[in-house]
C-alpha atoms as a PDB file:
ATOM      1  CA  MET A   1       0.000   0.000   0.000  1.00  0.00           C
ATOM      2  CA  ALA A   2       1.130   3.579  -0.436  1.00  0.00           C
ATOM      3  CA  ARG A   3       2.650   5.142   2.647  1.00  0.00           C
ATOM      4  CA  ALA A   4      -0.019   5.822   5.279  1.00  0.00           C
ATOM      5  CA  GLU A   5       0.721   9.557   5.420  1.00  0.00           C
ATOM      6  CA  ALA A   6       0.069   9.771   1.659  1.00  0.00           C
ATOM      7  CA  LEU A   7      -3.520   8.539   2.071  1.00  0.00           C
ATOM      8  CA  SER A   8      -6.585   9.611   3.975  1.00  0.00           C
ATOM      9  CA  ILE A   9      -9.157   6.810   4.223  1.00  0.00           C
ATOM     10  CA  VAL A  10     -12.832   7.151   5.196  1.00  0.00           C
ATOM     11  CA  HIS A  11     -15.144   4.131   5.447  1.00  0.00           C
ATOM     12  CA  LEU A  12     -18.560   4.674   3.828  1.00  0.00           C
ATOM     13  CA  ASP A  13     -20.741   1.585   4.319  1.00  0.00           C
ATOM     14  CA  SER A  14     -19.631  -0.856   1.599  1.00  0.00           C
ATOM     15  CA  PHE A  15     -17.193   1.623   0.019  1.00  0.00           C
ATOM     16  CA  ILE A  16     -14.094   3.433   1.166  1.00  0.00           C
ATOM     17  CA  ALA A  17     -13.056   6.886   0.024  1.00  0.00           C
ATOM     18  CA  VAL A  18      -9.301   7.251  -0.344  1.00  0.00           C
ATOM     19  CA  PHE A  19      -7.809  10.718  -0.739  1.00  0.00           C
ATOM     20  CA  HIS A  20      -4.375  10.422  -2.341  1.00  0.00           C
ATOM     21  CA  ARG A  21      -2.560  13.527  -1.141  1.00  0.00           C
ATOM     22  CA  SER A  22       0.210  13.576  -3.745  1.00  0.00           C
ATOM     23  CA  SER A  23      -2.211  13.479  -6.687  1.00  0.00           C
ATOM     24  CA  GLY A  24      -5.042  15.403  -5.035  1.00  0.00           C
ATOM     25  CA  LEU A  25      -7.511  12.758  -6.225  1.00  0.00           C
ATOM     26  CA  THR A  26     -10.184  10.965  -4.224  1.00  0.00           C
ATOM     27  CA  HIS A  27     -10.950   7.358  -5.158  1.00  0.00           C
ATOM     28  CA  LEU A  28     -14.114   5.451  -4.203  1.00  0.00           C
ATOM     29  CA  LEU A  29     -13.287   1.788  -3.799  1.00  0.00           C
ATOM     30  CA  ALA A  30     -15.546  -1.226  -3.472  1.00  0.00           C
ATOM     31  CA  ALA A  31     -14.699  -4.822  -2.642  1.00  0.00           C
ATOM     32  CA  PRO A  32     -12.225  -6.348  -3.118  1.00  0.00           C
ATOM     33  CA  ALA A  33      -9.959  -3.272  -3.357  1.00  0.00           C
ATOM     34  CA  PRO A  34     -10.239  -2.230   0.335  1.00  0.00           C
ATOM     35  CA  GLU A  35      -9.577  -5.802   1.441  1.00  0.00           C
ATOM     36  CA  ILE A  36      -6.534  -6.026  -0.845  1.00  0.00           C
ATOM     37  CA  MET A  37      -5.149  -2.731   0.476  1.00  0.00           C
ATOM     38  CA  ALA A  38      -5.739  -3.743   4.106  1.00  0.00           C
ATOM     39  CA  THR A  39      -4.146  -7.144   3.591  1.00  0.00           C
ATOM     40  CA  LEU A  40      -1.115  -5.708   1.812  1.00  0.00           C
ATOM     41  CA  GLY A  41      -0.429  -3.173   4.540  1.00  0.00           C
ATOM     42  CA  GLU A  42       2.705  -1.066   4.235  1.00  0.00           C
ATOM     43  CA  ALA A  43       5.111  -4.017   4.149  1.00  0.00           C
ATOM     44  CA  GLY A  44       3.604  -5.546   1.023  1.00  0.00           C
ATOM     45  CA  LEU A  45       3.323  -9.165  -0.091  1.00  0.00           C
ATOM     46  CA  THR A  46       4.004 -11.213  -3.175  1.00  0.00           C
ATOM     47  CA  ARG A  47       0.932 -11.919  -5.290  1.00  0.00           C
ATOM     48  CA  THR A  48       0.939 -15.560  -4.130  1.00  0.00           C
ATOM     49  CA  ALA A  49       1.244 -14.580  -0.456  1.00  0.00           C
ATOM     50  CA  LEU A  50      -1.524 -12.001  -0.938  1.00  0.00           C
ATOM     51  CA  ALA A  51      -3.824 -14.603  -2.513  1.00  0.00           C
ATOM     52  CA  ASP A  52      -3.095 -17.018   0.348  1.00  0.00           C
ATOM     53  CA  ARG A  53      -3.763 -14.379   3.006  1.00  0.00           C
ATOM     54  CA  LEU A  54      -6.989 -13.166   1.315  1.00  0.00           C
ATOM     55  CA  SER A  55      -8.151 -16.762   1.021  1.00  0.00           C
ATOM     56  CA  ALA A  56      -7.507 -17.410   4.720  1.00  0.00           C
ATOM     57  CA  ASP A  57      -8.771 -14.073   6.076  1.00  0.00           C
ATOM     58  CA  PHE A  58     -11.973 -14.018   4.037  1.00  0.00           C
ATOM     59  CA  ASP A  59     -12.634 -17.785   3.856  1.00  0.00           C
ATOM     60  CA  LEU A  60     -12.377 -17.933   0.069  1.00  0.00           C
ATOM     61  CA  ALA A  61     -12.021 -21.330  -1.572  1.00  0.00           C
ATOM     62  CA  ASP A  62     -10.493 -20.209  -4.864  1.00  0.00           C
ATOM     63  CA  ILE A  63      -8.802 -16.914  -5.713  1.00  0.00           C
ATOM     64  CA  ASP A  64      -8.939 -15.970  -9.385  1.00  0.00           C
ATOM     65  CA  GLU A  65      -5.271 -15.085  -9.981  1.00  0.00           C
ATOM     66  CA  ALA A  66      -6.052 -13.178 -13.194  1.00  0.00           C
ATOM     67  CA  ALA A  67      -8.705 -11.056 -11.467  1.00  0.00           C
ATOM     68  CA  LEU A  68      -6.364 -10.407  -8.536  1.00  0.00           C
ATOM     69  CA  ALA A  69      -3.641  -9.292 -10.956  1.00  0.00           C
ATOM     70  CA  GLU A  70      -6.120  -6.911 -12.635  1.00  0.00           C
ATOM     71  CA  ARG A  71      -7.233  -5.382  -9.317  1.00  0.00           C
ATOM     72  CA  LEU A  72      -3.609  -4.945  -8.247  1.00  0.00           C
ATOM     73  CA  GLY A  73      -2.829  -3.299 -11.582  1.00  0.00           C
ATOM     74  CA  GLU A  74      -5.691  -0.848 -11.086  1.00  0.00           C
ATOM     75  CA  LEU A  75      -4.496   0.018  -7.576  1.00  0.00           C
ATOM     76  CA  VAL A  76      -0.938   0.523  -8.853  1.00  0.00           C
ATOM     77  CA  ALA A  77      -2.181   2.734 -11.709  1.00  0.00           C
ATOM     78  CA  CYS A  78      -4.019   4.932  -9.179  1.00  0.00           C
ATOM     79  CA  GLY A  79      -0.914   5.197  -7.018  1.00  0.00           C
ATOM     80  CA  LEU A  80      -2.660   3.552  -4.061  1.00  0.00           C
ATOM     81  CA  VAL A  81      -0.371   0.504  -4.122  1.00  0.00           C
ATOM     82  CA  ALA A  82       3.281   0.382  -5.117  1.00  0.00           C
ATOM     83  CA  ALA A  83       4.605  -2.451  -7.271  1.00  0.00           C
ATOM     84  CA  ALA A  84       7.742  -4.172  -6.046  1.00  0.00           C
END
């Protein structure tokens, strides 16, 4: 996830609003983006470790790796998550 001081996060029912200070943009995110960001934390994880943790934390039987890669790509493009 981007550094905590770079983001301001407000929970709005099933969405979260994320203000990205460096770009000045506010993003409205729905599942699974908030869960991915929370699971990644500031330390980050490999895609495989992220899929394993999401599967365990949210009791998911199968994680669609292609869909997870797409969501991560979207979060990276917005500057909300940094690629390693």
